[in-house]
GROMACS .gro file of C-alpha atoms in nm:
model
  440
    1UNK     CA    1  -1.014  -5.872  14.865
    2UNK     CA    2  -1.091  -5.512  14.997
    3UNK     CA    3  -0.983  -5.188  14.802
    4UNK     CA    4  -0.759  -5.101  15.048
    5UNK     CA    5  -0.581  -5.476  15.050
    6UNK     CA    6  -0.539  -5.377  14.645
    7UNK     CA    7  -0.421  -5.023  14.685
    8UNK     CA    8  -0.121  -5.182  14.884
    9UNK     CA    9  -0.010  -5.491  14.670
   10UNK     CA   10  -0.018  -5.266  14.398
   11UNK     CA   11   0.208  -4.997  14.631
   12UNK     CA   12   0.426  -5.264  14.700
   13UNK     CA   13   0.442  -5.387  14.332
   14UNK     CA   14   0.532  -5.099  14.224
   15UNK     CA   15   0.814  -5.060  14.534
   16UNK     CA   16   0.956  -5.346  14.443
   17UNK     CA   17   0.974  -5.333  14.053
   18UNK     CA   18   1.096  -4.997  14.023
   19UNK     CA   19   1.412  -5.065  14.186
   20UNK     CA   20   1.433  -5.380  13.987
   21UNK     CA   21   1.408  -5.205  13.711
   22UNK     CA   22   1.667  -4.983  13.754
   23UNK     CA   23   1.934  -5.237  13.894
   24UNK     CA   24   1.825  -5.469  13.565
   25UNK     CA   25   1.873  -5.095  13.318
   26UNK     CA   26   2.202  -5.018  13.492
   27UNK     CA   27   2.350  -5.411  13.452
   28UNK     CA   28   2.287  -5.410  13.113
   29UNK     CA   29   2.418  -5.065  13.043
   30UNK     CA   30   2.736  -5.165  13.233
   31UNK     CA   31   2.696  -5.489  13.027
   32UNK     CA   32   2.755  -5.244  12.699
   33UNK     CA   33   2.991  -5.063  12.815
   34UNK     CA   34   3.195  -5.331  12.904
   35UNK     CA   35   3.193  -5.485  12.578
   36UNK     CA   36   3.246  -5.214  12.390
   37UNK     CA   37   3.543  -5.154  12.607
   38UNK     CA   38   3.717  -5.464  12.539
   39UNK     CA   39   3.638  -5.451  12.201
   40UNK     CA   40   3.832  -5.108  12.180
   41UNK     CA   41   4.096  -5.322  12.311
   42UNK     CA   42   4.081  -5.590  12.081
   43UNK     CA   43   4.126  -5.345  11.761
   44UNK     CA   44   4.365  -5.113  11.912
   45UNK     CA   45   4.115  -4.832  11.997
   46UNK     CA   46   4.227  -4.804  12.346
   47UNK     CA   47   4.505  -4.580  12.318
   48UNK     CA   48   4.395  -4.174  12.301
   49UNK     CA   49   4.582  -3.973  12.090
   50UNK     CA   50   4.643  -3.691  12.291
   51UNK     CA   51   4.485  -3.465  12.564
   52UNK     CA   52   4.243  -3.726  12.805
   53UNK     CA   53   4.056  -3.812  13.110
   54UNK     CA   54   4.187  -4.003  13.407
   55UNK     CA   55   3.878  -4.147  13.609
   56UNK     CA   56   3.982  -4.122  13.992
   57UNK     CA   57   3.823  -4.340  14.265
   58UNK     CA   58   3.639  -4.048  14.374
   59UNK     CA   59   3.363  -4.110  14.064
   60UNK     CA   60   3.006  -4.140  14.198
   61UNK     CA   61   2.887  -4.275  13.905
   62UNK     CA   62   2.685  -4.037  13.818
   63UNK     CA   63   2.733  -4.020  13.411
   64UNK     CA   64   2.749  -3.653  13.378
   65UNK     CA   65   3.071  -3.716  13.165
   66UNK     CA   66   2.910  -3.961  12.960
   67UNK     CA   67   2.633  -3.740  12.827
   68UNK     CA   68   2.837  -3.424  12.791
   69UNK     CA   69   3.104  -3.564  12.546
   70UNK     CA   70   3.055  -3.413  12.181
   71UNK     CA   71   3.209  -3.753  12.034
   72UNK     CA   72   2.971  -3.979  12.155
   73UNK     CA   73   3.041  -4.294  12.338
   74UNK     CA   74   3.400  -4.224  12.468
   75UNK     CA   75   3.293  -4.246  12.852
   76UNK     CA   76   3.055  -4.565  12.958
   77UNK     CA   77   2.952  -4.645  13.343
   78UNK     CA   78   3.059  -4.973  13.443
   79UNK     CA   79   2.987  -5.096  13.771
   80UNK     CA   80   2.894  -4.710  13.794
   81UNK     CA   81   3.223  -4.597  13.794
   82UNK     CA   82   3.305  -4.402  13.454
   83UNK     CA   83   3.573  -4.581  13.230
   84UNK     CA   84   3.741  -4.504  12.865
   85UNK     CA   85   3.582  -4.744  12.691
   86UNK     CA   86   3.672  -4.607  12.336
   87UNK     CA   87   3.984  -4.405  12.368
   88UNK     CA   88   4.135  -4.362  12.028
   89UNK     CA   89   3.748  -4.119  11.970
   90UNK     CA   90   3.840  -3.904  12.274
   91UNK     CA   91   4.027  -3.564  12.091
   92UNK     CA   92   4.064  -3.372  12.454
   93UNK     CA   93   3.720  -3.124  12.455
   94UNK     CA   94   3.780  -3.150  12.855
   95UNK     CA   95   3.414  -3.130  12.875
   96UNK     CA   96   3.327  -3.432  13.061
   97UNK     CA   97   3.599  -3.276  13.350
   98UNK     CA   98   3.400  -2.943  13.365
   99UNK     CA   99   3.073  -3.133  13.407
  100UNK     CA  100   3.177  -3.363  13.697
  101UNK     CA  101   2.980  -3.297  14.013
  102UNK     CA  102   3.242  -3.468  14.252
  103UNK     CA  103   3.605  -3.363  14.047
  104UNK     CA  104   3.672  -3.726  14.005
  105UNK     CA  105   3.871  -3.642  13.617
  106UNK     CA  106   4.167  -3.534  13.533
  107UNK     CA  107   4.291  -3.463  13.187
  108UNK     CA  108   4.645  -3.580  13.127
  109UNK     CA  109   4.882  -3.667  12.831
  110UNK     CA  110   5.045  -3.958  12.716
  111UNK     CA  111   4.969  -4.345  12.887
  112UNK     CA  112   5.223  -4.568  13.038
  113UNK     CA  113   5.232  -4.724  12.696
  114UNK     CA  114   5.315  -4.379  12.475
  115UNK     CA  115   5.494  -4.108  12.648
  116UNK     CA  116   5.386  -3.747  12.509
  117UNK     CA  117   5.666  -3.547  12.517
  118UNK     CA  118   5.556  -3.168  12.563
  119UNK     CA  119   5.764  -2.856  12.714
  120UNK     CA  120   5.770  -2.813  13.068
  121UNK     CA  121   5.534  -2.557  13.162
  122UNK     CA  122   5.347  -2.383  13.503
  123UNK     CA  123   5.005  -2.337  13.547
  124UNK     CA  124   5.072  -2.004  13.445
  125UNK     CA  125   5.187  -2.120  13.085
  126UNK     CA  126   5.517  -2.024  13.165
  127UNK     CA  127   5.806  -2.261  13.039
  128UNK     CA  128   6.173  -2.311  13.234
  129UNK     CA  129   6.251  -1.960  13.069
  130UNK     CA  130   6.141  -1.689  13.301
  131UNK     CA  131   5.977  -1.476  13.103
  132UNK     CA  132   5.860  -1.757  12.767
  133UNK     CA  133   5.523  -1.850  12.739
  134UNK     CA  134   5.378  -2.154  12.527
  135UNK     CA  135   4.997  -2.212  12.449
  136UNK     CA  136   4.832  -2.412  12.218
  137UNK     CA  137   4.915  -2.762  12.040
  138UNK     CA  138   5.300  -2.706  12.109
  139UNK     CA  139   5.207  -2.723  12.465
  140UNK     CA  140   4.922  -3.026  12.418
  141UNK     CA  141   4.552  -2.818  12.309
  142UNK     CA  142   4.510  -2.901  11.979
  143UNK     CA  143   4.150  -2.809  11.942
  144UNK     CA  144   4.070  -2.507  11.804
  145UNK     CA  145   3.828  -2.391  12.066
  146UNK     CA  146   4.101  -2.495  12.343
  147UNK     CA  147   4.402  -2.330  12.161
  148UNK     CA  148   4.160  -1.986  12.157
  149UNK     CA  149   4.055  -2.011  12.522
  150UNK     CA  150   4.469  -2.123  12.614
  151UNK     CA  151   4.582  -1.855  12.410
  152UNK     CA  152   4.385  -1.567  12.581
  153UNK     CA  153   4.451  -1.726  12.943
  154UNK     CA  154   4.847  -1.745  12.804
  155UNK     CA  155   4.794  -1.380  12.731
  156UNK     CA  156   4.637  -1.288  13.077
  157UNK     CA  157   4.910  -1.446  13.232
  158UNK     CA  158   5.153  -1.265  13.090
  159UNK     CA  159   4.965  -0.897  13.095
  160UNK     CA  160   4.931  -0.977  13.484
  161UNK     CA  161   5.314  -1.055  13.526
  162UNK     CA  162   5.413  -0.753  13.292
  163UNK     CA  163   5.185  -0.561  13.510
  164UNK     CA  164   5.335  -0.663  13.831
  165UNK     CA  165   5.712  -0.585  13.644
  166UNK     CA  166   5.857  -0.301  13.773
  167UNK     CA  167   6.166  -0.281  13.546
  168UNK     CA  168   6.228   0.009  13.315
  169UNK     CA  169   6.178  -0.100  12.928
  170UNK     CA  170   6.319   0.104  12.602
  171UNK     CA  171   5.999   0.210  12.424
  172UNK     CA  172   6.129   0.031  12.098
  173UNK     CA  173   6.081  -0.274  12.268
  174UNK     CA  174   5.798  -0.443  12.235
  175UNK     CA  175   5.608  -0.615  12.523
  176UNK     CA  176   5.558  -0.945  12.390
  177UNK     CA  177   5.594  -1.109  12.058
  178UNK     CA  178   5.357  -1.448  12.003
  179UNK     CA  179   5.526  -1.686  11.737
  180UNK     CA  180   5.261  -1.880  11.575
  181UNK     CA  181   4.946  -1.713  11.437
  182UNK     CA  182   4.695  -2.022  11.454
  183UNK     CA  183   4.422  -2.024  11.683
  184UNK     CA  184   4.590  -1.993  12.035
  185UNK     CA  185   4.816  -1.701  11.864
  186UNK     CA  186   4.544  -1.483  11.776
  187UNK     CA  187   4.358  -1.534  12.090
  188UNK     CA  188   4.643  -1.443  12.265
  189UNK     CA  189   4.719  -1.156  12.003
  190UNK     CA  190   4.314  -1.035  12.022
  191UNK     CA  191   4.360  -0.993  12.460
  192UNK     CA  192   4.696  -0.861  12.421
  193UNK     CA  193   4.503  -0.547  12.230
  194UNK     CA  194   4.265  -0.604  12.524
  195UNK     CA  195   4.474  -0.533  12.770
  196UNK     CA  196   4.638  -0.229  12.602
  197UNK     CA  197   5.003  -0.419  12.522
  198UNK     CA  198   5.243  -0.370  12.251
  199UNK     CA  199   5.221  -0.684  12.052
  200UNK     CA  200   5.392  -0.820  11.747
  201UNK     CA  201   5.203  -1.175  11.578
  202UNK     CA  202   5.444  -1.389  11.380
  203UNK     CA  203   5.376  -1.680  11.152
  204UNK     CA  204   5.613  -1.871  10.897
  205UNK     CA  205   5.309  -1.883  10.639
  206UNK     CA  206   5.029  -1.650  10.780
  207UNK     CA  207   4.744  -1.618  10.913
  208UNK     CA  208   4.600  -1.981  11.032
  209UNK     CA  209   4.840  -2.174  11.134
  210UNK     CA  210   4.804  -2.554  11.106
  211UNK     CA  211   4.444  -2.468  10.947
  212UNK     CA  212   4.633  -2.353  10.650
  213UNK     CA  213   4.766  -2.702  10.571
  214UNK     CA  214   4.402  -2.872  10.590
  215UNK     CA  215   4.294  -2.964  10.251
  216UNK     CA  216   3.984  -2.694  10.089
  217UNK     CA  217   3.630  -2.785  10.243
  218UNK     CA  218   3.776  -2.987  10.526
  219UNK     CA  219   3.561  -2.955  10.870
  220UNK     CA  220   3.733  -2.819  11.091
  221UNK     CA  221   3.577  -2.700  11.416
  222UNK     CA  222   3.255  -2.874  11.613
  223UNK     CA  223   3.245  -2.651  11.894
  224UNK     CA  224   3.131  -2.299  11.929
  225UNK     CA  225   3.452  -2.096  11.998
  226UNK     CA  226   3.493  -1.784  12.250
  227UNK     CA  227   3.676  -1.508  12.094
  228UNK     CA  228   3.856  -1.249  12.374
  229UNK     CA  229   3.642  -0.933  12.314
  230UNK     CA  230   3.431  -1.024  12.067
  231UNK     CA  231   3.207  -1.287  12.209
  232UNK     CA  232   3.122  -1.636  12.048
  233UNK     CA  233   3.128  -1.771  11.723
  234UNK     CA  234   2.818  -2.046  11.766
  235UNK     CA  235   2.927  -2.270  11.475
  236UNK     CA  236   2.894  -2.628  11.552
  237UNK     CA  237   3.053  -2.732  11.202
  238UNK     CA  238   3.265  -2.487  10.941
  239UNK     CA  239   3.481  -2.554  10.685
  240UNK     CA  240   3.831  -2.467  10.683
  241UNK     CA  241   3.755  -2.169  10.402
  242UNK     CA  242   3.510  -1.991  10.655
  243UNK     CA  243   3.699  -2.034  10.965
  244UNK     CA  244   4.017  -1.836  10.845
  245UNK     CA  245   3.768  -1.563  10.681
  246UNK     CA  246   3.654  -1.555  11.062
  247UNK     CA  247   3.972  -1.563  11.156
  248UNK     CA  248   4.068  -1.232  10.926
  249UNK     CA  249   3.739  -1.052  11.072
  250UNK     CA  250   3.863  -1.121  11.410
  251UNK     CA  251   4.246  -1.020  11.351
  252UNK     CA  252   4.118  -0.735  11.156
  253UNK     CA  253   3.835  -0.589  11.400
  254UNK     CA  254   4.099  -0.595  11.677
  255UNK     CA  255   4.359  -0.409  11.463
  256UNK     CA  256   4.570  -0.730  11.431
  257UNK     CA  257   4.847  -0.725  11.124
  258UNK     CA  258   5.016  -1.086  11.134
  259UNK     CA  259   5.399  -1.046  11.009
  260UNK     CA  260   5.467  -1.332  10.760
  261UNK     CA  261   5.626  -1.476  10.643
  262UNK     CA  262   5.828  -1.463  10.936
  263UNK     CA  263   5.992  -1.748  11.052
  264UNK     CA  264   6.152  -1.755  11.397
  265UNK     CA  265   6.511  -1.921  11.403
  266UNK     CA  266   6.562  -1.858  11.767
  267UNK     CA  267   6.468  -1.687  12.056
  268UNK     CA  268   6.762  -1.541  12.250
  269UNK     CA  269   6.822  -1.304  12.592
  270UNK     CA  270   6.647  -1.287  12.977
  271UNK     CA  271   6.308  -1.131  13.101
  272UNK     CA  272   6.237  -0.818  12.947
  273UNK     CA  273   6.548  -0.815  12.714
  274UNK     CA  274   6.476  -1.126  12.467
  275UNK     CA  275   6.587  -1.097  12.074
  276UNK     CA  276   6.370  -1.305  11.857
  277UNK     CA  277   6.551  -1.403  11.516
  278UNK     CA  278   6.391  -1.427  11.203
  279UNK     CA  279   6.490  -1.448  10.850
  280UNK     CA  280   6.790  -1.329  10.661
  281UNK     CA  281   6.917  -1.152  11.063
  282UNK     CA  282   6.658  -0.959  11.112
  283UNK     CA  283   6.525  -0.957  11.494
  284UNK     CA  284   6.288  -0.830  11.726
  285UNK     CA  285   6.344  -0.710  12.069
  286UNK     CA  286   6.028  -0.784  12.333
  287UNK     CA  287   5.985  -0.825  12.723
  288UNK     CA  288   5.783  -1.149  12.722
  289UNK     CA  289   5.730  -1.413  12.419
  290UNK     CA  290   5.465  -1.644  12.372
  291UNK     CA  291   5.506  -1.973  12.141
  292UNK     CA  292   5.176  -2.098  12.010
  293UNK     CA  293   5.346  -2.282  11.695
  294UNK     CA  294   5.204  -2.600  11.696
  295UNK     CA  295   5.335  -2.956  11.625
  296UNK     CA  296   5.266  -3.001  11.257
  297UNK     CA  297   5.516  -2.771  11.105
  298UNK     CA  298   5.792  -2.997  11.072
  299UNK     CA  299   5.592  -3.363  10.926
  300UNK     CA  300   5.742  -3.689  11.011
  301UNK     CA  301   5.930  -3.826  10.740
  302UNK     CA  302   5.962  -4.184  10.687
  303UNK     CA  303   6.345  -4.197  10.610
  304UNK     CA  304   6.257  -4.422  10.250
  305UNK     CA  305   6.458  -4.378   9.930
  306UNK     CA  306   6.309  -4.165   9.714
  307UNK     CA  307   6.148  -3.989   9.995
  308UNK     CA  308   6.305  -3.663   9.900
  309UNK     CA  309   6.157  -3.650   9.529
  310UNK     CA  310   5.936  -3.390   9.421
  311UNK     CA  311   5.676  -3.641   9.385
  312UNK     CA  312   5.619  -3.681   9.748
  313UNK     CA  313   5.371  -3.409   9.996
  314UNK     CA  314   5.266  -3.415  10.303
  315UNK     CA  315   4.977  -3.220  10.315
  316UNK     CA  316   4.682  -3.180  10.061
  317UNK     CA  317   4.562  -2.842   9.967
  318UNK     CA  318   4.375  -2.874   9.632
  319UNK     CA  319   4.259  -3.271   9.545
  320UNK     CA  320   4.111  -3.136   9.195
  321UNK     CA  321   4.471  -3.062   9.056
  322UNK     CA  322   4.560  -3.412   9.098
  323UNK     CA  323   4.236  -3.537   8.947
  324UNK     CA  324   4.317  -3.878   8.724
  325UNK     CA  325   4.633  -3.964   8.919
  326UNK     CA  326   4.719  -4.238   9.011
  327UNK     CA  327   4.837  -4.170   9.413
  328UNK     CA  328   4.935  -4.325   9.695
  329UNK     CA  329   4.848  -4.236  10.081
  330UNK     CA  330   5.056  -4.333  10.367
  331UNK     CA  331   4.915  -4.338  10.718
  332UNK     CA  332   4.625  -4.433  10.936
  333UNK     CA  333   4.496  -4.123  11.084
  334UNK     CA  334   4.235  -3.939  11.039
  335UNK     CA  335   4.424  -3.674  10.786
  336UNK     CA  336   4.555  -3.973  10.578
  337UNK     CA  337   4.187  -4.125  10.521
  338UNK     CA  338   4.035  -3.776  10.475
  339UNK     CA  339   4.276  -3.729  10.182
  340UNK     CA  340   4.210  -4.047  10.036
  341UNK     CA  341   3.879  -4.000  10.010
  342UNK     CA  342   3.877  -3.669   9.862
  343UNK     CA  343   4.099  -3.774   9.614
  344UNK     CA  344   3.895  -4.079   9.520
  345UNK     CA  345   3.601  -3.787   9.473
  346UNK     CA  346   3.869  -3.626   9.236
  347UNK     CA  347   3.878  -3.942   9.019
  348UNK     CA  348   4.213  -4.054   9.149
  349UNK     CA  349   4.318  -4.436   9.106
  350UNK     CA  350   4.390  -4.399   9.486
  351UNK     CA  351   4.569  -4.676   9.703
  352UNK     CA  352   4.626  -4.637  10.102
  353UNK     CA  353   4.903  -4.778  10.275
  354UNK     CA  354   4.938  -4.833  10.625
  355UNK     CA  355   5.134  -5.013  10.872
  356UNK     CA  356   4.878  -5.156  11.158
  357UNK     CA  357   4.553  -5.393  11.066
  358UNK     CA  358   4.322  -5.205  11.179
  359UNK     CA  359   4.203  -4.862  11.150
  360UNK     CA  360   4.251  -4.724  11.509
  361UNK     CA  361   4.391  -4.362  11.546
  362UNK     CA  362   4.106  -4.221  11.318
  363UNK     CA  363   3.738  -4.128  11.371
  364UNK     CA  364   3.439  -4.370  11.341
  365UNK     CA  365   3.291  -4.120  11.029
  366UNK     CA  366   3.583  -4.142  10.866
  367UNK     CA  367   3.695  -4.459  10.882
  368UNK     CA  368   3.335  -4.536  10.765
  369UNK     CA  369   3.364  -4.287  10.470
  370UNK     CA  370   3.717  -4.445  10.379
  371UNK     CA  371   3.574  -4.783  10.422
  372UNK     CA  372   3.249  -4.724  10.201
  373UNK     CA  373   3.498  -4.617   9.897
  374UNK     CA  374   3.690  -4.920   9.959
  375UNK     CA  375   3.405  -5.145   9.906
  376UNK     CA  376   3.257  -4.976   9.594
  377UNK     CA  377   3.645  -5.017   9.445
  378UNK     CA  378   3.729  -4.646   9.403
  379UNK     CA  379   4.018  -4.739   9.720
  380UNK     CA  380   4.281  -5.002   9.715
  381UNK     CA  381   4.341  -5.061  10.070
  382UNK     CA  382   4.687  -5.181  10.227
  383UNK     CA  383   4.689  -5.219  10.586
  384UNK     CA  384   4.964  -5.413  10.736
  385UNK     CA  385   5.210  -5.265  10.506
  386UNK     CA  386   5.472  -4.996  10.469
  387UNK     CA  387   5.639  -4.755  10.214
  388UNK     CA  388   5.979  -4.936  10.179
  389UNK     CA  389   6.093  -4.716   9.791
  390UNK     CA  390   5.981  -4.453   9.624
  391UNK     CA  391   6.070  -4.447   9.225
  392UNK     CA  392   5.959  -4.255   8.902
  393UNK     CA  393   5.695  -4.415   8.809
  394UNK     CA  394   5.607  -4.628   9.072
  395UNK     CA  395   5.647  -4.724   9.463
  396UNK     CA  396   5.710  -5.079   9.649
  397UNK     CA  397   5.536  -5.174   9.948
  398UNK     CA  398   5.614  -5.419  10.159
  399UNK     CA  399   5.298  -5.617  10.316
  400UNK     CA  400   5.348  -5.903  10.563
  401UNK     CA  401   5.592  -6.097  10.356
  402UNK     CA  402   5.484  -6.018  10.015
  403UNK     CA  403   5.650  -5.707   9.808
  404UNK     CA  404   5.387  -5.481   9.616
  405UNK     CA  405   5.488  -5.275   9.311
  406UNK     CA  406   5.240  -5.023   9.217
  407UNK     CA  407   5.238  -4.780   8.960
  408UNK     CA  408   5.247  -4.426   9.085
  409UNK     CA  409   5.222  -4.061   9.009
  410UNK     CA  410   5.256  -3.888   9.369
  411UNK     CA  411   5.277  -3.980   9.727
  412UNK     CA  412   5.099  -3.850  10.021
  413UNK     CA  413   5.251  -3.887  10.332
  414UNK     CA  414   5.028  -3.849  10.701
  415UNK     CA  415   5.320  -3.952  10.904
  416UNK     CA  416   5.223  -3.746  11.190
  417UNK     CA  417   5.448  -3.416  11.300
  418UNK     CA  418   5.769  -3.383  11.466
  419UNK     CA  419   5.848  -3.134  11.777
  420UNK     CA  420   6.055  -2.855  11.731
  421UNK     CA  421   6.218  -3.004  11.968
  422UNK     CA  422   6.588  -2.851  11.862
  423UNK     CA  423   6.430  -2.528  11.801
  424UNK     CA  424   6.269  -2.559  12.201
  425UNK     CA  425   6.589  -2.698  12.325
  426UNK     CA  426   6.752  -2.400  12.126
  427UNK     CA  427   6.540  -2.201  12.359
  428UNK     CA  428   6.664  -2.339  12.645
  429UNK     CA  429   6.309  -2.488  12.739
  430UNK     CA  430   6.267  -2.795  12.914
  431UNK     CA  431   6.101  -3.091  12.849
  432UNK     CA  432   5.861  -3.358  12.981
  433UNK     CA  433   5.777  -3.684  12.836
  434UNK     CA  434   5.424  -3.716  13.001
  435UNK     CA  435   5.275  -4.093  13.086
  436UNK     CA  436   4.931  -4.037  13.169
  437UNK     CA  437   4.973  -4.008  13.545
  438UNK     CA  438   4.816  -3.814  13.761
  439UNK     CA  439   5.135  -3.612  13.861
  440UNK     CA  440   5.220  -3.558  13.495
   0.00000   0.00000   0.00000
């Protein structure tokens, strides 16, 4: 056999192997990614919790979304078309719909199973009130570095359209007033300085926000973070302590005073003549208002007796001061298993209670921190239970069929948080229970 007659079986070897071994690569990554999808479905992971991607039938299959998303394997190729195969890990960075070549995703709320009810807003962040703005996790971003870049587009908004105002305004009154001072607040308070507006920053507690309520040390942010004016903070993780020290630098280097407490009982009045209430009648008079309040203000109560005892919180600050106590945990999420393990690191006799069998809503680290303290005993886990009374010295559960007395110094509840929705309504905002469609 001559050279040459070698040169080209080898050639067309190689021509035929490569593609073999690409269609054989790509079958068994679909393979994957089809199990790990129906698994999802099999333990309940298939539902997202909030803000996520809608693959259209425009998707090339290219996998730019799958390698983009910070939480790992949320997006898989199957058949080359991009699917959710583990929704309950997707948290709404949006990133995988920025990196599409071909515009095939759309991020939505809510599926056809669990309607997300959010106020009605334009593109513009404008709610059914001419002239009332909403940004942030009331309106659906509940990531901090999507709150900050919602709250300074919220704010641009609302400079253009005071800009394009031609109506005469009393210099007392203010040009907008943003109720909320978590992330999307003072993003939107930090561009209103920007842009030269008269700007008031309200919070019921301070400073914060929701960040407030996270309990000390807590991670809080994975993402670097684009502040208006004063370019990026590049932290991939920080704990809740140094995020609201940034969050001070940043309110104070833009001259930024946050008025709390302060807590808004109603918003009142038309474009350019609004009254916002606050405590014990005192009021504020602004041209445009911007709600960036969150979701988590008002927490989710179970409706239980006993639920109104001063043994019962909703939120931990400090696990140390409730070192040695015996405690019980109620919910599923990832704020509920967070708090059980730091009090277990407190030295807490620490049971969890939850209503589902399986461990869905919450992250894959911290379902695997929570589970690791279950097996080494410092955890009592519950699941397929519920909180039915809370007493002095001890609570009942109710598991399956089976009652389940426990002795008890406090309860921690992680029922979720309720919309203001009186307060919105209050407002005379609209709003939307969202399905996960495309015309949501």
């Amino acid at each position: 056999m001559s050279l040459d007659t070698i040169i080209w079986c080898v050639a067309l070897l190689l021509t035929l192997l490569v593609p073999l071994f690409y269609v054989l690569r790509e079958r068994n990554r679909s393979a994957r990614a089809q199990e790990a999808l129906e698994l999802s479905r099999e333990t309940g992971r298939d539902e997202p919790p909030s803000l996520h991607p809608v693959i259209t039938s425009r998707c090339a299959g290219m996998g730019a979304c799958e390698r983009v998303c910070p939480e790992g394997k949320v997006i898989g190729l199957i058949q080359n078309r991009a699917h959710l195969i583990d929704a309950a890990r997707c948290i709404g960075h949006g990133e995988c719909a920025e990196a599409c070549p071909v515009d095939a995703i759309r991020l939505v709320f809510g599926t056809a199973r669990r309607g997300v009810d959010l106020p009605e807003v334009g593109g513009d962040f404008q709610s059914t009130v001419r002239g009332v703005y909403v940004a942030g996790e009331l309106g659906g971003m509940g990531l901090i570095r999507n709150a900050f870049t919602q709250g300074r587009q919220a704010m641009q908004a609302i400079s253009a359209d005071l800009k394009n105002d031609s109506a005469k305004s009393d210099a007392e009154v203010l040009d907008v007033v943003i109720v909320g001072a978590g992330p999307a607040g003072l993003s939107a308070a930090i561009q209103a300085r920007l842009d030269g507006l008269k700007v008031e920053l309200l919070d019921q507690y301070g400073l914060g926000g929701a960040v407030l309520s996270y309990p000390r040390r807590k991670l809080v942010m994975t993402r670097p973070v684009e502040v208006p004016g004063q370019g990026q903070w590049k932290h991939h993780k920080i704990g809740k302590e140094e995020l609201l020290e940034l969050f001070q630098t940043a309110a104070h280097n833009a001259g930024i005073e946050v008025r709390a407490p302060w807590q808004v009982t109603k918003v009142l009045g038309e474009l350019n003549q609004f009254v916002v209430h606050g405590p014990e009648g005192a009021t504020l008079r602004a041209r445009r208002v911007l709600l960036s309040i969150g979701r988590r203000g008002t927490p989710r109560k179970l409706g239980i007796p006993g639920e109104d005892s001063n043994k019962v919180s909703y939120q931990l600050l400090e696990p140390e001061i409730w070192a040695g106590s015996k405690v019980l945990v109620v919910g599923g999420g990832d704020s509920a298993l967070e708090a059980a393990v730091a009090l277990a690191g407190e030295g807490c006799e620490v049971s969890l209670s939850y209503r589902q069998d399986t461990l869905a809503r919450a992250r894959e680290a911290n379902v695997a921190s929570f589970e690791g303290a279950v097996a080494t005993g410092r955890i009592r886990s519950y699941l397929s239970s519920q909180l039915v009374n809370i007493q002095g010295s001890c609570v009942l559960l109710k598991q399956k069929d089976t009652d389940v007395l426990l002795e008890n110094d406090h309860v921690f509840i992680f029922a979720g948080g309720e919309l203001p929705t009186a307060f919105l309504e209050g407002c005379g905002i609209g709003m939307r229970r969202h399905h996960g469609r495309l015309d949501d």
